[in-house]
């Protein structure tokens, strides 16, 4: 007899995406011509810099770029990310052994975990978190150990406690500015965590997807700025948010040679690299588009301000995030008991605003919803007015 869906070994471990419930409601409302303000998914709405698109078109016209590319990425692109790290963070990397191109950060995370984690390996990460941080470990048959992160210092304390009392982790998976909680850290936090991990022989993966999205002058540090970090750590950088290139699927894994080699090995079996014209155009993004990155960040900051002041005015007290493209808002008291998914459904139904329920980011995300700054200021104003109206009536 053929296996049913439930019988597939790995699929059994992956629950359906919680976010699909809200997505379905949104699709149904839109089918009824309802105007939904969609602040659910962190999918950038802005255009990729024009120069990058122009280069893509030019490169796509050249038949030499239609062949299989290299799974670790073309050398010029790896050179360019190394230059950016030198210029922005003062970090020296070897383009050949300490940098690899990936199919976005998600590919890097999933396949790096697949390559380096095995049965029984403990991988510690804060929770709530971007779902692949937890499920990438589960798919690799490791043990996902989730620590709460009301703030970065508490997370660090809990980690220290774990080393004293629990099974020592093989790996720590962190990400700052953090999705969904928006927690930001300074270089001292990275110094502490690198020291701790190095002392216990633990690897670190730092997902730096929001590297360039810091507000009010905050610039997120790279973990590779810490002396000796390369001995134990890799950083994952992505073009998705920094250059509005989410659909292009380009990212990097940088730093520790052993982990890069492991990822390169597994990718050599799995893929032939990103479409070469996309890699060539990505060189232009990294080389010529720093100003575009600043503009993208400024746009998110303005949207943040509109959302935060609008919600506070609506009687929903929220704090202003320092980085990422999200607002992590506590579910209002009155709706807490029903849970974040129920509240997200109510917001959709009564205010025509789509948000992500906190529970979708793991058990410790309950009690919150996440707003993404992916509609323009006017639409965000429309959303907060509708929320204000709904909260008043309720
Ligand atoms: C923390 C985090 N890591 C990685 C990603 C995915 O990045 P990419 O588009 O490069 O796969 C996201 C996307 O929202 C994210 O929030």
Coordinates of C-alpha atoms and ligand atoms in Angstrom, one line a residue:
X1 CA 0.0 0.0 0.0
X2 CA 1.2 3.5 -0.7
X3 CA 2.2 5.7 2.2
X4 CA -0.3 8.4 3.1
X5 CA 0.9 11.9 3.8
X6 CA 0.9 11.2 7.5
X7 CA 3.2 8.2 7.0
X8 CA 6.1 10.2 5.6
X9 CA 8.8 10.2 8.3
X10 CA 9.9 13.8 8.2
X11 CA 6.5 15.4 7.2
X12 CA 5.0 14.0 10.4
X13 CA 7.3 16.3 12.3
X14 CA 6.2 19.4 10.5
X15 CA 2.9 20.9 11.5
X16 CA 1.0 22.9 8.9
X17 CA 2.1 26.6 8.9
X18 CA -0.1 28.5 11.4
X19 CA 0.1 31.5 9.1
X20 CA -1.8 29.7 6.4
X21 CA -5.0 30.2 8.4
X22 CA -4.7 34.0 8.2
X23 CA -3.6 33.8 4.6
X24 CA -6.7 31.8 3.7
X25 CA -9.0 34.4 5.4
X26 CA -7.2 37.1 3.6
X27 CA -7.7 35.4 0.2
X28 CA -11.4 34.9 0.9
X29 CA -11.9 38.5 2.0
X30 CA -10.1 39.8 -1.1
X31 CA -12.2 37.5 -3.3
X32 CA -15.2 39.3 -1.8
X33 CA -13.6 42.6 -2.9
X34 CA -12.7 43.6 0.7
X35 CA -9.7 45.9 1.1
X36 CA -7.4 44.1 3.4
X37 CA -4.3 45.9 4.7
X38 CA -1.7 43.0 4.8
X39 CA 0.9 43.4 7.5
X40 CA 1.3 39.7 7.9
X41 CA 4.2 38.3 6.0
X42 CA 7.7 40.0 6.1
X43 CA 7.7 40.2 2.3
X44 CA 9.3 43.5 1.2
X45 CA 6.9 45.5 -1.1
X46 CA 9.6 47.9 -2.5
X47 CA 11.4 47.6 -5.8
X48 CA 14.9 46.1 -6.3
X49 CA 17.3 48.9 -7.2
X50 CA 17.0 49.7 -10.9
X51 CA 20.7 49.2 -11.6
X52 CA 20.5 45.6 -10.4
X53 CA 17.5 44.8 -12.6
X54 CA 19.3 46.4 -15.6
X55 CA 22.3 44.2 -15.0
X56 CA 20.1 41.1 -14.7
X57 CA 18.5 41.8 -18.1
X58 CA 21.9 42.3 -19.7
X59 CA 23.4 39.2 -18.1
X60 CA 20.4 37.1 -19.0
X61 CA 20.9 38.0 -22.7
X62 CA 24.3 36.3 -22.7
X63 CA 23.9 32.6 -23.5
X64 CA 27.1 31.8 -21.5
X65 CA 25.1 32.6 -18.4
X66 CA 22.4 30.1 -19.2
X67 CA 24.4 27.0 -18.1
X68 CA 24.7 25.5 -14.6
X69 CA 26.5 27.9 -12.3
X70 CA 28.6 26.9 -9.3
X71 CA 26.9 25.8 -6.2
X72 CA 29.2 27.7 -3.9
X73 CA 28.7 30.9 -6.0
X74 CA 30.8 32.7 -8.6
X75 CA 34.1 34.0 -7.4
X76 CA 33.4 37.7 -8.2
X77 CA 30.2 37.6 -6.1
X78 CA 32.1 36.0 -3.2
X79 CA 34.8 38.7 -3.6
X80 CA 32.2 41.4 -3.4
X81 CA 30.6 40.2 -0.1
X82 CA 34.1 40.0 1.4
X83 CA 34.7 43.6 0.3
X84 CA 31.4 44.7 1.9
X85 CA 32.3 43.0 5.2
X86 CA 35.7 44.7 5.2
X87 CA 34.1 48.2 4.4
X88 CA 31.1 47.9 6.8
X89 CA 32.5 45.9 9.7
X90 CA 36.3 45.9 9.4
X91 CA 36.1 42.1 9.1
X92 CA 38.6 40.1 6.9
X93 CA 37.3 37.0 5.2
X94 CA 38.8 34.7 2.7
X95 CA 36.5 34.6 -0.4
X96 CA 37.4 31.0 -1.1
X97 CA 37.2 29.3 2.2
X98 CA 35.2 31.6 4.4
X99 CA 32.3 32.7 2.1
X100 CA 29.7 30.8 0.2
X101 CA 26.7 32.0 -1.8
X102 CA 23.4 30.5 -0.8
X103 CA 19.8 30.4 -2.2
X104 CA 18.8 33.0 0.3
X105 CA 19.2 32.8 4.1
X106 CA 16.6 30.0 4.3
X107 CA 18.6 27.7 2.2
X108 CA 21.7 28.5 4.2
X109 CA 20.0 27.8 7.5
X110 CA 18.2 24.7 6.5
X111 CA 21.2 23.1 4.7
X112 CA 23.8 24.2 7.2
X113 CA 21.7 22.5 10.0
X114 CA 21.2 19.5 7.8
X115 CA 25.0 19.3 7.2
X116 CA 26.2 19.8 10.7
X117 CA 23.5 18.6 13.2
X118 CA 22.7 14.9 13.8
X119 CA 20.6 12.8 16.1
X120 CA 20.9 13.9 19.7
X121 CA 22.7 17.2 19.0
X122 CA 21.2 20.0 21.0
X123 CA 20.7 23.3 19.2
X124 CA 19.8 26.2 21.4
X125 CA 17.9 29.2 20.1
X126 CA 15.6 31.9 21.5
X127 CA 11.9 31.4 21.2
X128 CA 9.8 32.7 19.6
X129 CA 11.8 32.6 16.4
X130 CA 11.7 32.4 12.6
X131 CA 10.2 28.9 12.1
X132 CA 13.2 27.3 10.3
X133 CA 15.4 28.0 13.3
X134 CA 13.4 25.4 15.2
X135 CA 12.2 23.1 12.4
X136 CA 15.6 23.0 10.6
X137 CA 16.9 21.4 13.7
X138 CA 13.9 19.0 13.9
X139 CA 14.4 18.0 10.3
X140 CA 18.0 17.2 11.0
X141 CA 16.9 15.0 13.9
X142 CA 18.6 17.3 16.4
X143 CA 17.1 18.4 19.7
X144 CA 15.7 22.0 19.5
X145 CA 16.2 23.6 22.9
X146 CA 14.2 26.8 23.1
X147 CA 15.0 29.5 25.6
X148 CA 12.8 32.5 26.3
X149 CA 14.1 35.9 25.3
X150 CA 12.2 38.7 27.1
X151 CA 15.5 40.5 26.5
X152 CA 19.0 39.6 25.3
X153 CA 20.5 39.6 28.9
X154 CA 17.9 37.1 30.1
X155 CA 18.6 34.8 27.1
X156 CA 22.3 34.9 27.9
X157 CA 21.7 34.1 31.6
X158 CA 19.5 31.2 30.7
X159 CA 22.2 29.9 28.3
X160 CA 24.8 30.1 31.1
X161 CA 22.5 28.2 33.3
X162 CA 21.9 25.5 30.7
X163 CA 25.7 25.0 30.4
X164 CA 25.8 24.4 34.2
X165 CA 22.8 22.1 34.4
X166 CA 21.8 20.6 31.1
X167 CA 23.3 18.7 28.1
X168 CA 25.8 21.0 26.5
X169 CA 24.6 22.3 23.1
X170 CA 26.4 21.5 19.9
X171 CA 25.2 24.7 18.4
X172 CA 23.6 28.1 19.3
X173 CA 21.4 29.7 16.6
X174 CA 20.7 33.3 17.1
X175 CA 19.5 36.3 15.0
X176 CA 19.7 40.0 15.8
X177 CA 17.8 42.2 14.9
X178 CA 15.4 39.5 15.9
X179 CA 12.3 38.3 14.1
X180 CA 9.7 38.4 15.6
X181 CA 10.6 40.0 18.9
X182 CA 12.7 42.9 17.3
X183 CA 15.3 42.4 20.1
X184 CA 18.6 44.2 19.1
X185 CA 22.0 43.7 20.6
X186 CA 25.4 45.4 20.8
X187 CA 28.8 44.0 20.2
X188 CA 29.3 43.2 23.9
X189 CA 26.5 40.7 23.7
X190 CA 28.3 39.0 20.9
X191 CA 31.6 39.1 22.8
X192 CA 29.9 37.4 25.8
X193 CA 28.2 34.7 23.7
X194 CA 31.3 33.9 21.6
X195 CA 33.4 33.6 24.8
X196 CA 30.8 31.3 26.4
X197 CA 30.4 29.1 23.3
X198 CA 34.2 28.9 22.6
X199 CA 34.8 27.9 26.2
X200 CA 32.4 24.9 25.8
X201 CA 33.3 24.0 22.2
X202 CA 29.9 25.1 20.8
X203 CA 29.4 26.4 17.3
X204 CA 27.3 29.5 16.6
X205 CA 25.1 30.4 13.7
X206 CA 24.1 34.0 13.5
X207 CA 21.3 34.7 11.1
X208 CA 21.8 38.4 10.0
X209 CA 18.8 38.8 7.7
X210 CA 18.0 42.3 9.1
X211 CA 21.6 43.5 9.1
X212 CA 20.8 46.8 7.6
X213 CA 17.4 47.5 9.2
X214 CA 18.3 49.6 12.3
X215 CA 16.4 52.7 13.3
X216 CA 17.3 56.1 14.9
X217 CA 21.0 55.6 14.1
X218 CA 21.2 52.1 15.5
X219 CA 23.6 50.0 13.4
X220 CA 23.4 46.3 14.0
X221 CA 26.9 44.7 14.7
X222 CA 28.2 41.6 12.9
X223 CA 29.1 38.7 15.1
X224 CA 32.3 38.3 13.0
X225 CA 33.5 41.6 14.5
X226 CA 34.3 39.8 17.7
X227 CA 38.0 38.7 17.8
X228 CA 38.2 35.0 17.3
X229 CA 34.6 34.6 16.3
X230 CA 35.6 32.8 13.1
X231 CA 36.9 29.9 15.1
X232 CA 33.4 28.9 16.0
X233 CA 30.8 31.1 14.2
X234 CA 29.3 31.7 10.9
X235 CA 27.0 34.6 9.9
X236 CA 24.2 34.4 7.4
X237 CA 23.7 37.5 5.3
X238 CA 20.9 38.0 2.8
X239 CA 20.1 40.4 0.0
X240 CA 16.3 40.0 0.6
X241 CA 15.8 42.8 3.0
X242 CA 18.9 45.0 2.5
X243 CA 18.2 45.4 -1.2
X244 CA 14.5 44.5 -1.6
X245 CA 15.6 41.3 -3.4
X246 CA 13.5 38.7 -1.5
X247 CA 12.3 37.0 -4.7
X248 CA 15.8 36.7 -6.2
X249 CA 17.0 34.2 -3.6
X250 CA 20.5 35.3 -2.8
X251 CA 22.3 35.0 0.5
X252 CA 25.7 34.1 2.0
X253 CA 27.2 32.0 4.8
X254 CA 30.4 33.6 6.1
X255 CA 33.0 32.8 8.6
X256 CA 34.0 29.5 10.1
X257 CA 35.8 27.4 7.5
X258 CA 34.7 23.9 8.7
X259 CA 31.0 24.9 8.7
X260 CA 31.4 26.6 5.3
X261 CA 33.0 23.4 3.9
X262 CA 30.2 21.3 5.3
X263 CA 27.6 23.5 3.7
X264 CA 29.6 23.5 0.4
X265 CA 29.7 19.7 0.4
X266 CA 26.0 19.2 1.0
X267 CA 25.1 22.0 -1.6
X268 CA 27.3 20.3 -4.2
X269 CA 24.9 17.4 -4.1
X270 CA 21.8 19.5 -4.0
X271 CA 22.1 22.4 -6.3
X272 CA 24.0 24.1 -9.1
X273 CA 24.0 27.5 -7.6
X274 CA 21.8 30.6 -8.1
X275 CA 21.0 31.4 -11.8
X276 CA 24.2 33.1 -12.9
X277 CA 22.6 36.4 -14.2
X278 CA 21.1 36.8 -10.7
X279 CA 24.6 36.3 -9.2
X280 CA 26.1 38.9 -11.6
X281 CA 23.3 41.4 -10.8
X282 CA 23.9 40.8 -7.1
X283 CA 27.5 42.0 -7.5
X284 CA 26.0 45.4 -8.5
X285 CA 23.7 45.4 -5.5
X286 CA 26.6 44.9 -3.1
X287 CA 29.0 47.2 -4.9
X288 CA 26.8 50.2 -5.9
X289 CA 23.6 50.2 -3.8
X290 CA 24.5 51.2 -0.3
X291 CA 22.4 54.4 -0.7
X292 CA 19.4 52.3 -1.7
X293 CA 19.8 50.2 1.5
X294 CA 19.7 53.4 3.5
X295 CA 16.5 54.5 1.8
X296 CA 14.9 51.1 2.3
X297 CA 15.7 51.4 6.0
X298 CA 14.4 55.0 6.2
X299 CA 11.1 53.9 4.6
X300 CA 10.6 51.2 7.3
X301 CA 11.4 53.7 10.0
X302 CA 8.7 56.1 8.8
X303 CA 6.2 53.2 8.6
X304 CA 7.2 52.1 12.1
X305 CA 6.5 55.6 13.4
X306 CA 3.1 55.8 11.8
X307 CA 2.2 52.3 13.1
X308 CA 3.4 52.8 16.6
X309 CA 1.8 56.2 17.1
X310 CA -1.4 55.0 15.4
X311 CA -1.8 52.0 17.7
X312 CA -0.9 53.9 20.8
X313 CA -3.6 56.5 19.8
X314 CA -6.0 53.6 19.3
X315 CA -5.5 52.7 22.9
X316 CA -3.2 49.7 22.2
X317 CA 0.1 50.5 24.0
X318 CA 3.1 49.2 22.0
X319 CA 6.8 49.9 22.2
X320 CA 8.9 51.2 19.2
X321 CA 11.4 48.7 17.8
X322 CA 15.0 49.6 17.2
X323 CA 15.5 47.3 14.3
X324 CA 14.0 44.6 12.0
X325 CA 10.9 45.4 9.9
X326 CA 8.4 44.4 12.5
X327 CA 6.4 45.5 15.5
X328 CA 5.9 42.8 18.2
X329 CA 2.7 43.8 19.9
X330 CA 1.2 42.2 23.0
X331 CA -2.3 41.0 22.5
X332 CA -4.7 43.4 24.3
X333 CA -5.7 42.1 27.8
X334 CA -9.3 41.5 26.8
X335 CA -8.3 39.1 24.0
X336 CA -5.4 37.3 25.8
X337 CA -7.4 34.3 26.9
X338 CA -8.5 33.5 23.3
X339 CA -4.9 33.3 22.1
X340 CA -2.9 35.1 19.4
X341 CA -4.4 33.1 16.5
X342 CA -7.9 33.9 17.5
X343 CA -7.0 37.6 18.0
X344 CA -5.4 37.7 14.5
X345 CA -8.6 36.2 13.1
X346 CA -10.7 38.9 14.8
X347 CA -8.4 41.7 13.5
X348 CA -8.8 40.3 10.0
X349 CA -12.6 39.9 10.4
X350 CA -13.4 43.2 12.2
X351 CA -10.6 45.6 11.0
X352 CA -9.6 44.0 7.7
X353 CA -5.9 44.0 8.9
X354 CA -3.8 40.9 8.5
X355 CA -1.1 40.2 11.1
X356 CA 0.9 37.2 12.1
X357 CA -0.2 35.4 15.3
X358 CA 2.7 35.0 17.8
X359 CA 2.0 31.3 18.2
X360 CA 3.2 30.7 14.6
X361 CA 6.7 31.6 15.8
X362 CA 6.7 28.9 18.5
X363 CA 5.1 28.2 21.9
X364 CA 6.7 31.2 23.6
X365 CA 5.3 33.6 21.0
X366 CA 1.8 33.2 22.4
X367 CA 0.3 36.4 23.7
X368 CA 1.7 38.6 20.8
X369 CA 1.0 39.4 17.2
X370 CA 3.5 40.6 14.7
X371 CA 3.0 43.5 12.3
X372 CA 5.3 43.8 9.2
X373 CA 6.0 47.2 7.7
X374 CA 5.2 46.1 4.2
X375 CA 2.4 48.5 3.2
X376 CA 2.8 52.3 2.7
X377 CA 2.2 54.9 5.3
X378 CA -1.2 55.8 4.1
X379 CA -2.3 52.2 4.2
X380 CA -0.8 51.7 7.7
X381 CA -2.9 54.8 8.8
X382 CA -5.9 53.2 7.3
X383 CA -5.1 50.0 9.3
X384 CA -4.6 51.8 12.6
X385 CA -7.9 53.8 12.1
X386 CA -9.8 50.6 11.5
X387 CA -8.2 49.0 14.6
X388 CA -9.1 52.1 16.7
X389 CA -12.7 51.8 15.5
X390 CA -12.8 48.1 16.3
X391 CA -11.3 48.4 19.7
X392 CA -13.7 51.3 20.6
X393 CA -16.7 49.3 19.6
X394 CA -15.4 46.2 21.3
Ligands
LIG1 C1 15.2 35.8 10.6 C2 15.1 35.5 9.2 N1 16.0 34.8 8.6 C3 15.9 34.5 7.3 C4 14.8 34.9 6.5 C5 14.7 34.5 5.1 O1 15.6 35.2 4.3 P1 15.9 34.8 2.8 O2 14.9 35.6 2.0 O3 17.3 35.3 2.5 O4 15.8 33.4 2.7 C6 13.8 35.7 7.1 C7 12.7 36.2 6.3 O5 11.7 36.7 6.7 C8 14.0 36.0 8.5 O6 13.0 36.7 9.1

